[in-house]
PDB file of N, CA and C in Angstrom:
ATOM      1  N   UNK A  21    -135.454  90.437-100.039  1.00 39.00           N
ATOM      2  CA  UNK A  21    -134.301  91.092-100.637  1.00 39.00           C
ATOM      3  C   UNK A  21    -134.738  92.311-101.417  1.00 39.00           C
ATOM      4  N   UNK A  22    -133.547  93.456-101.427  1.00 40.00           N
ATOM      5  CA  UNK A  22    -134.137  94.595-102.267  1.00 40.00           C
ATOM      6  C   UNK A  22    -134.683  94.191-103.841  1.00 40.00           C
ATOM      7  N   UNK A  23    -134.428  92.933-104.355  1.00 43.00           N
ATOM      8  CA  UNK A  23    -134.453  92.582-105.825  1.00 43.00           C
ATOM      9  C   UNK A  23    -136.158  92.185-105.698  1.00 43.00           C
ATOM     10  N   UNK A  24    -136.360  91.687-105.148  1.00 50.00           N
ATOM     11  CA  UNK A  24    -137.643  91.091-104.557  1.00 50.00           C
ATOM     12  C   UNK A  24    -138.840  91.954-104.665  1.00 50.00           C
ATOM     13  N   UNK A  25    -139.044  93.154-104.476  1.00 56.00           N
ATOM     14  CA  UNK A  25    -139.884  94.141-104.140  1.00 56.00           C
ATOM     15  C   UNK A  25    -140.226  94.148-103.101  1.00 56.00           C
ATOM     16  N   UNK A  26    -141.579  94.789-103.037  1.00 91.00           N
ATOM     17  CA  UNK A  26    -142.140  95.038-101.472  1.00 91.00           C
ATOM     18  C   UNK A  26    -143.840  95.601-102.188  1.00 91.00           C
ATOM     19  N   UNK A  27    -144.553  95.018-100.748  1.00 94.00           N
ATOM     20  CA  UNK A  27    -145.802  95.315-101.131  1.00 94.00           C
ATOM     21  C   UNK A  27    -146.291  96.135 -99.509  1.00 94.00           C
ATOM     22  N   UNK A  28    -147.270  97.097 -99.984  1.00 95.00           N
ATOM     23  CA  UNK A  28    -147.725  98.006 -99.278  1.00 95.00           C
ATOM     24  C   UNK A  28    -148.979  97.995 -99.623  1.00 95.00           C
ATOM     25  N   UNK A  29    -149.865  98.365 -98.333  1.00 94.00           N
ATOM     26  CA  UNK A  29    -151.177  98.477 -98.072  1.00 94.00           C
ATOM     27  C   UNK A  29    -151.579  99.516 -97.425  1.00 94.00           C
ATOM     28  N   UNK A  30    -152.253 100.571 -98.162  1.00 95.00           N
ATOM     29  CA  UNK A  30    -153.449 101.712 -97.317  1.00 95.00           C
ATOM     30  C   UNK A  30    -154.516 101.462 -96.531  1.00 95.00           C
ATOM     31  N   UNK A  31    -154.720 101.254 -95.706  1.00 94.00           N
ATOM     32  CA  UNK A  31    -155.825 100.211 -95.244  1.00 94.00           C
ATOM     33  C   UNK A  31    -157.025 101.202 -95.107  1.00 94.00           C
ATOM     34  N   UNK A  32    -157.111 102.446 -94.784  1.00 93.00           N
ATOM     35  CA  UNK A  32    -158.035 102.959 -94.754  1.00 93.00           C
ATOM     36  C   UNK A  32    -157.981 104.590 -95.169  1.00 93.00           C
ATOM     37  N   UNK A  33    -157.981 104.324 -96.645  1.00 95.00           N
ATOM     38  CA  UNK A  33    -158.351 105.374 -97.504  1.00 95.00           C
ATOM     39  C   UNK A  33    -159.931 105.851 -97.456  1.00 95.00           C
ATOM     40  N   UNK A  34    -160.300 107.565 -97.685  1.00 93.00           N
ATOM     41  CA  UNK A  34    -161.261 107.670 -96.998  1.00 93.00           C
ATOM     42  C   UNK A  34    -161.953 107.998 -98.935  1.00 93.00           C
ATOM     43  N   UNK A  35    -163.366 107.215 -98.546  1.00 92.00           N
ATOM     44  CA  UNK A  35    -163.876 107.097 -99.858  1.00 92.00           C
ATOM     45  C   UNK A  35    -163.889 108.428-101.066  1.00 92.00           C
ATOM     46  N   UNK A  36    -164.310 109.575-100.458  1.00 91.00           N
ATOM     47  CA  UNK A  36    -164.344 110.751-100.955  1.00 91.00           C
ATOM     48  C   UNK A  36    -163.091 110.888-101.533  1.00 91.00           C
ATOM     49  N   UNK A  37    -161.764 110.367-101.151  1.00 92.00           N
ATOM     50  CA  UNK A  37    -160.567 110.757-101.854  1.00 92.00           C
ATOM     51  C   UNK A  37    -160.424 110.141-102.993  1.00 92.00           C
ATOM     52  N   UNK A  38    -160.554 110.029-104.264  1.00 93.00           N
ATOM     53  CA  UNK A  38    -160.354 109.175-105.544  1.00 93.00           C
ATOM     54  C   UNK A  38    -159.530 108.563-105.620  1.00 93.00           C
ATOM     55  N   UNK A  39    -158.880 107.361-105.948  1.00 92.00           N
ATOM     56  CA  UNK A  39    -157.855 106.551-106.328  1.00 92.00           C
ATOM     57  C   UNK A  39    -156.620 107.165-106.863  1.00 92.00           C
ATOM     58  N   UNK A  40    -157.303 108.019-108.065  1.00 92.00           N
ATOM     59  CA  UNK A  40    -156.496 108.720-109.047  1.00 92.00           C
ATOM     60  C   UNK A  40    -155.350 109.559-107.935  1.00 92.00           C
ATOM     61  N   UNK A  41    -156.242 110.278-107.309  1.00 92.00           N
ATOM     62  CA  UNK A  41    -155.784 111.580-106.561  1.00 92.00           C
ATOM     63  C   UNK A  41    -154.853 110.835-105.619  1.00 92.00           C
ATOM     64  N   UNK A  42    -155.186 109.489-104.520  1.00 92.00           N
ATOM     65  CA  UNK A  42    -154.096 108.484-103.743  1.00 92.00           C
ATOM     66  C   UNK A  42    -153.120 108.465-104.657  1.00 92.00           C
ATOM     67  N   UNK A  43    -152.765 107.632-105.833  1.00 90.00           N
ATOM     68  CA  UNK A  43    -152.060 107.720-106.181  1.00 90.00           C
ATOM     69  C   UNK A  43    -151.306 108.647-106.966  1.00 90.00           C
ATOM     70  N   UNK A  44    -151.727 109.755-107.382  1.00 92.00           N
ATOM     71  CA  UNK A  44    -150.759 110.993-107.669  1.00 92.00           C
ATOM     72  C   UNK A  44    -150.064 111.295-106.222  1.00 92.00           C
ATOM     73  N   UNK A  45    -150.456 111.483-104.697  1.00 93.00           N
ATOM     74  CA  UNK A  45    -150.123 111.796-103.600  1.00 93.00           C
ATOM     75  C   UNK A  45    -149.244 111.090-103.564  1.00 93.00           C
ATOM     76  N   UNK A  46    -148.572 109.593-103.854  1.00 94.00           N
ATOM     77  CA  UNK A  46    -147.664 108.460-103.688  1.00 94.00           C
ATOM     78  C   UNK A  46    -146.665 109.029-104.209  1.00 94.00           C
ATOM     79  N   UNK A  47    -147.222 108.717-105.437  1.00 92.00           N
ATOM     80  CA  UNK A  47    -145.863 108.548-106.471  1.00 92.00           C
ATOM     81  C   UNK A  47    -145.406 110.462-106.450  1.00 92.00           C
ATOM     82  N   UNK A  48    -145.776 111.737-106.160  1.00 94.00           N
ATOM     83  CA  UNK A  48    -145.093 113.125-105.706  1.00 94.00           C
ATOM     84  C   UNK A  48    -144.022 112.512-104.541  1.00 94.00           C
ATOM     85  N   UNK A  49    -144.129 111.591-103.718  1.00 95.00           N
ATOM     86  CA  UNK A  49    -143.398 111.288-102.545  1.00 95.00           C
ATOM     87  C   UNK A  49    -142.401 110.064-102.850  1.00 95.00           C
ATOM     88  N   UNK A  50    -142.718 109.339-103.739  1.00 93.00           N
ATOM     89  CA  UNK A  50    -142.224 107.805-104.375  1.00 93.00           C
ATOM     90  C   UNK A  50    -140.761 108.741-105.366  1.00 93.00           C
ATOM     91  N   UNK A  51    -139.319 108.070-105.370  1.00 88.00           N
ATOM     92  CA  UNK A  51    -138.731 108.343-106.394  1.00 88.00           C
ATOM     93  C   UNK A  51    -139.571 107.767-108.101  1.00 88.00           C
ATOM     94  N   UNK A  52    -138.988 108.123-109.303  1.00 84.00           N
ATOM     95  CA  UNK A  52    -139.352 107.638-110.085  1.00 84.00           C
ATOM     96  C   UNK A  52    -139.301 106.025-110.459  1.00 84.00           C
ATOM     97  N   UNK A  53    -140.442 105.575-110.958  1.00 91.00           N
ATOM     98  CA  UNK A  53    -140.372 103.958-111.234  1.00 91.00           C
ATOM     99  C   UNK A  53    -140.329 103.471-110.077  1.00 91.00           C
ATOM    100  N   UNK A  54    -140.538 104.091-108.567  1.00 94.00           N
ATOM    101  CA  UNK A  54    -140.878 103.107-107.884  1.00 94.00           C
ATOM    102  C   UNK A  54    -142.091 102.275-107.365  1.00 94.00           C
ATOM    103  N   UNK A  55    -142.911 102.620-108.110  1.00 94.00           N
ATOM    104  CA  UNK A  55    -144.166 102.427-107.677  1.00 94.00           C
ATOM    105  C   UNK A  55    -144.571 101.565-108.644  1.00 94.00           C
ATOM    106  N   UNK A  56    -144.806  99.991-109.164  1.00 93.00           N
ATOM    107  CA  UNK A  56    -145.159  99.614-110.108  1.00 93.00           C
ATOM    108  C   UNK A  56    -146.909  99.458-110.015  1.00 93.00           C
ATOM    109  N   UNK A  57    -147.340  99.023-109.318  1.00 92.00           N
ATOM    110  CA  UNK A  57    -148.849  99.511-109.972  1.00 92.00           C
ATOM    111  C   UNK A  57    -149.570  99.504-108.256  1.00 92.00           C
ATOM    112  N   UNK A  58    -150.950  99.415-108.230  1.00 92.00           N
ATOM    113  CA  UNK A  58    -151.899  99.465-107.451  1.00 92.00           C
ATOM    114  C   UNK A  58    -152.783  99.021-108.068  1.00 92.00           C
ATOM    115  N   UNK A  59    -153.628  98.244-106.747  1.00 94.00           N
ATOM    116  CA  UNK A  59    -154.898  97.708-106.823  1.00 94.00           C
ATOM    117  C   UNK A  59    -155.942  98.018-105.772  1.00 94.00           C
ATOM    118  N   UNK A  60    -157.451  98.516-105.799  1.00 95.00           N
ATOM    119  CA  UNK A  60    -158.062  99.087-105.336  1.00 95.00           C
ATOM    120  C   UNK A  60    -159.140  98.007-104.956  1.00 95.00           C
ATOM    121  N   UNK A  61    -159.106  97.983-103.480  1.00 92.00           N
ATOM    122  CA  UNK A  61    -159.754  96.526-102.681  1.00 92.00           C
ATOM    123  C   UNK A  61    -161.259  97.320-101.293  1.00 92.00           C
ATOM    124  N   UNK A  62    -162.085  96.888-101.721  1.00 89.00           N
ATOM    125  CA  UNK A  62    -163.303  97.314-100.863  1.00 89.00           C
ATOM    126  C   UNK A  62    -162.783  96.436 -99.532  1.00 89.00           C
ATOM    127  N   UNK A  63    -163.073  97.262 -98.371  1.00 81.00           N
ATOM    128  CA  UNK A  63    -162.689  96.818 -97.380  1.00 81.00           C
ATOM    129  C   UNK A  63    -164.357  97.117 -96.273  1.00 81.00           C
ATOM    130  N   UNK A  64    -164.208  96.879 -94.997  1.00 86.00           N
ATOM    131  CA  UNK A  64    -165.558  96.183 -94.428  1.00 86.00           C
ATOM    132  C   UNK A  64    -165.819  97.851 -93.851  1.00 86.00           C
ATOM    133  N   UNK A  65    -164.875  98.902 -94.115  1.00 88.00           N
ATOM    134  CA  UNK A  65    -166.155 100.053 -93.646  1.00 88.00           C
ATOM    135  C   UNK A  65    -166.486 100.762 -94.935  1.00 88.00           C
ATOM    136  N   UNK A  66    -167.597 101.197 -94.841  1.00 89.00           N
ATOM    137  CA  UNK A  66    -168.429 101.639 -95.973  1.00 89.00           C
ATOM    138  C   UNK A  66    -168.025 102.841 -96.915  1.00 89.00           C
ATOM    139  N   UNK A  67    -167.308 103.810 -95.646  1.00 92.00           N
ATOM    140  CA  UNK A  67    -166.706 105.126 -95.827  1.00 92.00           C
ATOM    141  C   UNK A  67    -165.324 105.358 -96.314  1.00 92.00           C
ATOM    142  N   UNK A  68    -164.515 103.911 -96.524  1.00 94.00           N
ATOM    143  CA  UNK A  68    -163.121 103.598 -96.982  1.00 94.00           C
ATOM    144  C   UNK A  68    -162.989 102.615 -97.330  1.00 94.00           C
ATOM    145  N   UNK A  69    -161.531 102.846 -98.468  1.00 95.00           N
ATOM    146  CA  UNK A  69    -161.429 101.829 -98.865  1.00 95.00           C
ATOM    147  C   UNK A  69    -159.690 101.353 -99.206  1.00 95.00           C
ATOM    148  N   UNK A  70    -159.333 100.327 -99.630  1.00 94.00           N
ATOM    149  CA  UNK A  70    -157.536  99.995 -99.552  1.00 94.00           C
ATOM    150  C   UNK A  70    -157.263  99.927-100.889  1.00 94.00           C
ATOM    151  N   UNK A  71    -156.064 100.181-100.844  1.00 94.00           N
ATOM    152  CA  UNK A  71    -155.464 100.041-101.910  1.00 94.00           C
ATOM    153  C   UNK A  71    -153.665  99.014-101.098  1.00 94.00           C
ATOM    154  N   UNK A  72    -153.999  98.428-102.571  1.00 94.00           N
ATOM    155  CA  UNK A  72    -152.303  97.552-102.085  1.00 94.00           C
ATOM    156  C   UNK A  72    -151.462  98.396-103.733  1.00 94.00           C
ATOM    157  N   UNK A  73    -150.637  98.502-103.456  1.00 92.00           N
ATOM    158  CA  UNK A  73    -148.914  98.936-104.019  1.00 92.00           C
ATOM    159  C   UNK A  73    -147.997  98.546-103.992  1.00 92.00           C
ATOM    160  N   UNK A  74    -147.384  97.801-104.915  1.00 94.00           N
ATOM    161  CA  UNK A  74    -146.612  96.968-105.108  1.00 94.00           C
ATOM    162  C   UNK A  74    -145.268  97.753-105.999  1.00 94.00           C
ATOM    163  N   UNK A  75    -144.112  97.640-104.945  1.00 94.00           N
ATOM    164  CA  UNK A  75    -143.217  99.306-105.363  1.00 94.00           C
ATOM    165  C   UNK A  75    -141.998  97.829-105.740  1.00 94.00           C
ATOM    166  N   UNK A  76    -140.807  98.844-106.271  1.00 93.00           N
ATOM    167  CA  UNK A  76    -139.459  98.031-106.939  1.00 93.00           C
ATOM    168  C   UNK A  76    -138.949  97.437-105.858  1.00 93.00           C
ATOM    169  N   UNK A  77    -138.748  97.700-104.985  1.00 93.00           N
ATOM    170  CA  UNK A  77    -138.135  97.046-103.679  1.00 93.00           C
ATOM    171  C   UNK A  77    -138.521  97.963-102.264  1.00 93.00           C
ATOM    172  N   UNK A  78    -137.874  96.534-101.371  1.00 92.00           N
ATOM    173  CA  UNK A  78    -138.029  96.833-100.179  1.00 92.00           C
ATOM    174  C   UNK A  78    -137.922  98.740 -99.265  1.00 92.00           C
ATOM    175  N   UNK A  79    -136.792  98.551-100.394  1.00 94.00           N
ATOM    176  CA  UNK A  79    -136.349  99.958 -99.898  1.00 94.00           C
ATOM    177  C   UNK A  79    -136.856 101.156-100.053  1.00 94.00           C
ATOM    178  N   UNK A  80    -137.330 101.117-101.395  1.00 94.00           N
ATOM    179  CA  UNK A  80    -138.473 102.194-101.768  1.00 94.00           C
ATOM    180  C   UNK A  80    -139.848 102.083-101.296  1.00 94.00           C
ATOM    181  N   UNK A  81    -140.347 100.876-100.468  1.00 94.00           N
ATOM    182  CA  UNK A  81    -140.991 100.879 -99.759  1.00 94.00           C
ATOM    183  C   UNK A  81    -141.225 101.307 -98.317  1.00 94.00           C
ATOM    184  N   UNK A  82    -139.776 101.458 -97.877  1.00 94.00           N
ATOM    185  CA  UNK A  82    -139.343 102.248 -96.110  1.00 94.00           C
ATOM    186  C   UNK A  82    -139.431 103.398 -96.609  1.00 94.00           C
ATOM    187  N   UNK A  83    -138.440 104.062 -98.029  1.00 95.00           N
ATOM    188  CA  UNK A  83    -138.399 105.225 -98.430  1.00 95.00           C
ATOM    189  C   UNK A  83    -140.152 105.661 -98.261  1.00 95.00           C
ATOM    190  N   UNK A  84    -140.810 105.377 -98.851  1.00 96.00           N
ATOM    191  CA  UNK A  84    -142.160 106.302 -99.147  1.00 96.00           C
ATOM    192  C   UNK A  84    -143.155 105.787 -97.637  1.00 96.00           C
ATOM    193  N   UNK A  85    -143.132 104.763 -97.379  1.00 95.00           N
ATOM    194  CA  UNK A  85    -143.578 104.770 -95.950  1.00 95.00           C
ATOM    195  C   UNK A  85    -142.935 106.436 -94.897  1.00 95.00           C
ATOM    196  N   UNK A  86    -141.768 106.244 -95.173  1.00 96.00           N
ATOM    197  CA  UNK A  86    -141.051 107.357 -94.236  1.00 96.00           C
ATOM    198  C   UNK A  86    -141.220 108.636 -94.805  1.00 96.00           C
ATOM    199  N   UNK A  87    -141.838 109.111 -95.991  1.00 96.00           N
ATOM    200  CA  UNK A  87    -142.102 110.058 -96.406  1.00 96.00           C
ATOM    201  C   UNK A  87    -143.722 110.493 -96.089  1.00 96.00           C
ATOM    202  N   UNK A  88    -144.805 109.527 -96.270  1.00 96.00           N
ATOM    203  CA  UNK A  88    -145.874 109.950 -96.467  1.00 96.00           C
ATOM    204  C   UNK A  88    -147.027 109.363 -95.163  1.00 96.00           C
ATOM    205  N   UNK A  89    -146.330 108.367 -94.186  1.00 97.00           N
ATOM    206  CA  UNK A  89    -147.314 108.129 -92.852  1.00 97.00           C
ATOM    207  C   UNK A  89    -147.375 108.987 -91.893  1.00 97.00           C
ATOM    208  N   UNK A  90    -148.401 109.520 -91.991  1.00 96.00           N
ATOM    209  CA  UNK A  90    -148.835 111.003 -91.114  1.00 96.00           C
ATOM    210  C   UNK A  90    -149.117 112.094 -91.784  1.00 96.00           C
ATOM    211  N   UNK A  91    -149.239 111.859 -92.897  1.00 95.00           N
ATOM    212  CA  UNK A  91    -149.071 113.049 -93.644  1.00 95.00           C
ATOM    213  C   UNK A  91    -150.824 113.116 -94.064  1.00 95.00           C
ATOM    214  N   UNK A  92    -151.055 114.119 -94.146  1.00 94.00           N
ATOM    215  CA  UNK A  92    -152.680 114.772 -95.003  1.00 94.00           C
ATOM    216  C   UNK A  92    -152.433 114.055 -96.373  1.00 94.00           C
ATOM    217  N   UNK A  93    -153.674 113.670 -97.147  1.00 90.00           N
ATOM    218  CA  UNK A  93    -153.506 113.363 -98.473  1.00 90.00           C
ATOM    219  C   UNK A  93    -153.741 114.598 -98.906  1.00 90.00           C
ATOM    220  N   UNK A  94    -154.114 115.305 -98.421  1.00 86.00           N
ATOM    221  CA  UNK A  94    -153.849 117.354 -99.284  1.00 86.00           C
ATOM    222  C   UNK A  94    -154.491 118.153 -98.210  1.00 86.00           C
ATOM    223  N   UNK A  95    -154.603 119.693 -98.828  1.00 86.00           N
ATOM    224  CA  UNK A  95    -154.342 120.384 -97.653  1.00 86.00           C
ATOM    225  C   UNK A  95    -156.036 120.506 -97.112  1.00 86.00           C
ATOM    226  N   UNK A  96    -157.323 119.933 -97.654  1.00 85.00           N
ATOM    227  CA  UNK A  96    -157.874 119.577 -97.369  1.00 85.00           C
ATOM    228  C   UNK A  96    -158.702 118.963 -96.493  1.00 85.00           C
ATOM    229  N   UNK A  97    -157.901 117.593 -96.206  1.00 78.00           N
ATOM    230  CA  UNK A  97    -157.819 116.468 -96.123  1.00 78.00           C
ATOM    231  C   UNK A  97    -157.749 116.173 -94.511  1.00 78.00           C
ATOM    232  N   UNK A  98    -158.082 116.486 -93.329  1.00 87.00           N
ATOM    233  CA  UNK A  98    -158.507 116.148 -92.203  1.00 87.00           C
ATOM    234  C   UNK A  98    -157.409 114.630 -92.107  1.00 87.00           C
ATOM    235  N   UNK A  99    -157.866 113.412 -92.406  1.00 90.00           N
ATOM    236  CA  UNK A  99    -157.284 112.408 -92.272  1.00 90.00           C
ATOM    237  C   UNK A  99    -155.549 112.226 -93.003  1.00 90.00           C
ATOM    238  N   UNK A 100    -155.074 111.525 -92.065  1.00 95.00           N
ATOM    239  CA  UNK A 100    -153.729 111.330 -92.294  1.00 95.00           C
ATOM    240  C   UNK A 100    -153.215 109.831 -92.969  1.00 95.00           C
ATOM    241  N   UNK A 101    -152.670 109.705 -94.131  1.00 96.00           N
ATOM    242  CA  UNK A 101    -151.877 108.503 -94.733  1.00 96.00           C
ATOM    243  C   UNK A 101    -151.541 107.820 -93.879  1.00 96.00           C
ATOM    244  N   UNK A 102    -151.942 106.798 -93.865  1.00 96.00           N
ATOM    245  CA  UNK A 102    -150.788 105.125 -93.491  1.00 96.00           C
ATOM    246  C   UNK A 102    -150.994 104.479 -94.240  1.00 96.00           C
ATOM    247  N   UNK A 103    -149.644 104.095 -94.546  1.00 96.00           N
ATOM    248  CA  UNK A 103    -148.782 103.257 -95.641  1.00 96.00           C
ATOM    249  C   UNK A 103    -148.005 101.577 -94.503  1.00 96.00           C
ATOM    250  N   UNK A 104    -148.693 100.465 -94.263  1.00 94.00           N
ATOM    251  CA  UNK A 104    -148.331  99.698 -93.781  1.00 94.00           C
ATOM    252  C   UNK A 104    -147.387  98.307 -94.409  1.00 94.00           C
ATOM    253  N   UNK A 105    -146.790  97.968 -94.730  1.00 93.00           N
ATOM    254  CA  UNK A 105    -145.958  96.891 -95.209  1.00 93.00           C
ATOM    255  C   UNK A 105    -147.009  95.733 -95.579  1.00 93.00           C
ATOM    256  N   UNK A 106    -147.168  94.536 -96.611  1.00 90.00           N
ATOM    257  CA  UNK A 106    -147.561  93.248 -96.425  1.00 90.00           C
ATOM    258  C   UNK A 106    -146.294  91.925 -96.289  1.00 90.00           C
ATOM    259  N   UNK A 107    -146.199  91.188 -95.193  1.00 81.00           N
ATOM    260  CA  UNK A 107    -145.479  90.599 -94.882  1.00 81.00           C
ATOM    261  C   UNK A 107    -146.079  89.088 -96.046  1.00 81.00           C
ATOM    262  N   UNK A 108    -147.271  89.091 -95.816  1.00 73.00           N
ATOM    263  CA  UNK A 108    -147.641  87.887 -97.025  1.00 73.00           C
ATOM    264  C   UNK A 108    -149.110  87.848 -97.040  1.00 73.00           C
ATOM    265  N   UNK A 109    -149.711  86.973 -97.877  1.00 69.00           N
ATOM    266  CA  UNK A 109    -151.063  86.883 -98.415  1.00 69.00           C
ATOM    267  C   UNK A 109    -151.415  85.646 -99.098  1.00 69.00           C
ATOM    268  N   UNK A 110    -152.652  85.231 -99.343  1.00 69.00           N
ATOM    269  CA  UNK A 110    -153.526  84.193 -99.542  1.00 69.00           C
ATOM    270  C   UNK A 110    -154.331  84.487-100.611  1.00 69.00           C
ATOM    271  N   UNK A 111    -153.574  83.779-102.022  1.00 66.00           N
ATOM    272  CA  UNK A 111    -154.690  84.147-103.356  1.00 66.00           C
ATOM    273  C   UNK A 111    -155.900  82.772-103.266  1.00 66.00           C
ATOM    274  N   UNK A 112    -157.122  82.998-103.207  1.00 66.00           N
ATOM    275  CA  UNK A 112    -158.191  82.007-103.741  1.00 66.00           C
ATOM    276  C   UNK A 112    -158.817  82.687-104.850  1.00 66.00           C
ATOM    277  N   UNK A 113    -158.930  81.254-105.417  1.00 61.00           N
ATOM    278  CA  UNK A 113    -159.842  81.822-107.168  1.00 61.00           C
ATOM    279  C   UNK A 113    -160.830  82.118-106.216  1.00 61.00           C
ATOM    280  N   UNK A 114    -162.273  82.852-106.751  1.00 57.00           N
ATOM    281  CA  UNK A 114    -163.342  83.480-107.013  1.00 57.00           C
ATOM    282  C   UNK A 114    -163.966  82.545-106.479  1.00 57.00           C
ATOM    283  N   UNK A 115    -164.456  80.751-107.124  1.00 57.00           N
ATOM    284  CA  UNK A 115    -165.371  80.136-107.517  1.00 57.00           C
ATOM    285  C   UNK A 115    -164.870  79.551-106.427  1.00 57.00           C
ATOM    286  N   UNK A 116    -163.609  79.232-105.553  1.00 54.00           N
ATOM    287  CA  UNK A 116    -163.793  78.621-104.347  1.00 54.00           C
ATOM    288  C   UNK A 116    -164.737  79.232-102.969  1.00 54.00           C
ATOM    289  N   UNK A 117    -164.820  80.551-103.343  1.00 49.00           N
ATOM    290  CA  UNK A 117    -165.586  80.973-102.435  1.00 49.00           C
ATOM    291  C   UNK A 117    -167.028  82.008-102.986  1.00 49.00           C
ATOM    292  N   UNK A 118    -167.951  80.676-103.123  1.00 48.00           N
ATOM    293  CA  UNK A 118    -168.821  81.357-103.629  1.00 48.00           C
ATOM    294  C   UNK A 118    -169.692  82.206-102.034  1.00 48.00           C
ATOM    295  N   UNK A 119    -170.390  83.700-102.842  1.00 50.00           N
ATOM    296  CA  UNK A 119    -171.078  84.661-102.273  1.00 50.00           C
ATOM    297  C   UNK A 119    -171.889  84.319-101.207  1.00 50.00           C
ATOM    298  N   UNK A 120    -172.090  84.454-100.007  1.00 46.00           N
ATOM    299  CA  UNK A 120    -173.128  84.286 -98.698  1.00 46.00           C
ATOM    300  C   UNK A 120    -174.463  84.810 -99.393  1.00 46.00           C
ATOM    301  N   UNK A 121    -175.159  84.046 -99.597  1.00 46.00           N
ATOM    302  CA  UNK A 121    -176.672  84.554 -99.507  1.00 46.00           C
ATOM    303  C   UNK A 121    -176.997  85.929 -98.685  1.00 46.00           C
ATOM    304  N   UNK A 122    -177.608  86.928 -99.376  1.00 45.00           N
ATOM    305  CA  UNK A 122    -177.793  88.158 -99.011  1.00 45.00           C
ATOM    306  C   UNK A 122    -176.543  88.811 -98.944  1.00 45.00           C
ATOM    307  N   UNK A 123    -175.551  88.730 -99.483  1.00 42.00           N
ATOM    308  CA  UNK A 123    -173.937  89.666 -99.538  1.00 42.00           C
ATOM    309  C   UNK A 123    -174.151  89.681-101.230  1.00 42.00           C
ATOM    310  N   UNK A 124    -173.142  90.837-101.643  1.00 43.00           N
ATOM    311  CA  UNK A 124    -173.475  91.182-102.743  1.00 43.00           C
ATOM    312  C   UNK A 124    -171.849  91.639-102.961  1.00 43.00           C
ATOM    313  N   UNK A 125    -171.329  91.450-103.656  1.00 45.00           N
ATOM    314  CA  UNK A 125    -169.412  91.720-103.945  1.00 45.00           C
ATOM    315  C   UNK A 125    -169.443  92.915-105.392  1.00 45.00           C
TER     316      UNK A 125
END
């Protein structure tokens, strides 16, 4: 439901681009207050990384999807934004999954 929110995932932000700078690029395209926060998640290539965004609702989530997938993160910027939906997810504490020998988090 629009009351509900909506969560969004960058899946492959390119490392050189700062967090800071992703999210100023959002929220220029996001109406105001729709964007309640972000979290910045190492993902398995070396050269990028995700961020999830967790906006007021569903709708402001199609809204800024439909504004900013395909788009350059600046004029820079070679690679193009995708902004993908999360339909759902799986929290485990930490200590259920302790570290593989020789991996390093």
């Amino acid at each position: 439901s629009e009351e509900s929110g909506s969560v969004l995932v960058a899946p492959a932000v390119p490392k050189h681009l700062p967090p800071t700078e992703m999210g100023e690029f959002l929220r220029a395209a996001a109406s105001p207050d729709d964007i309640l926060q972000g979290r910045v998640l190492h993902g398995v290539e070396a050269d990028k990384y995700l961020i999830v965004f967790w906006l007021r609702s569903a709708g402001a989530a199609t809204a800024l999807m439909d504004k900013v997938n395909g788009q350059p993160y600046n004029s820079l910027e070679p690679e193009l934004c995708r902004l993908i939906p999360v339909r759902a997810w799986v929290s485990t504490a930490v200590e259920d999954h302790p570290p593989s020998v020789g991996r390093t988090e």
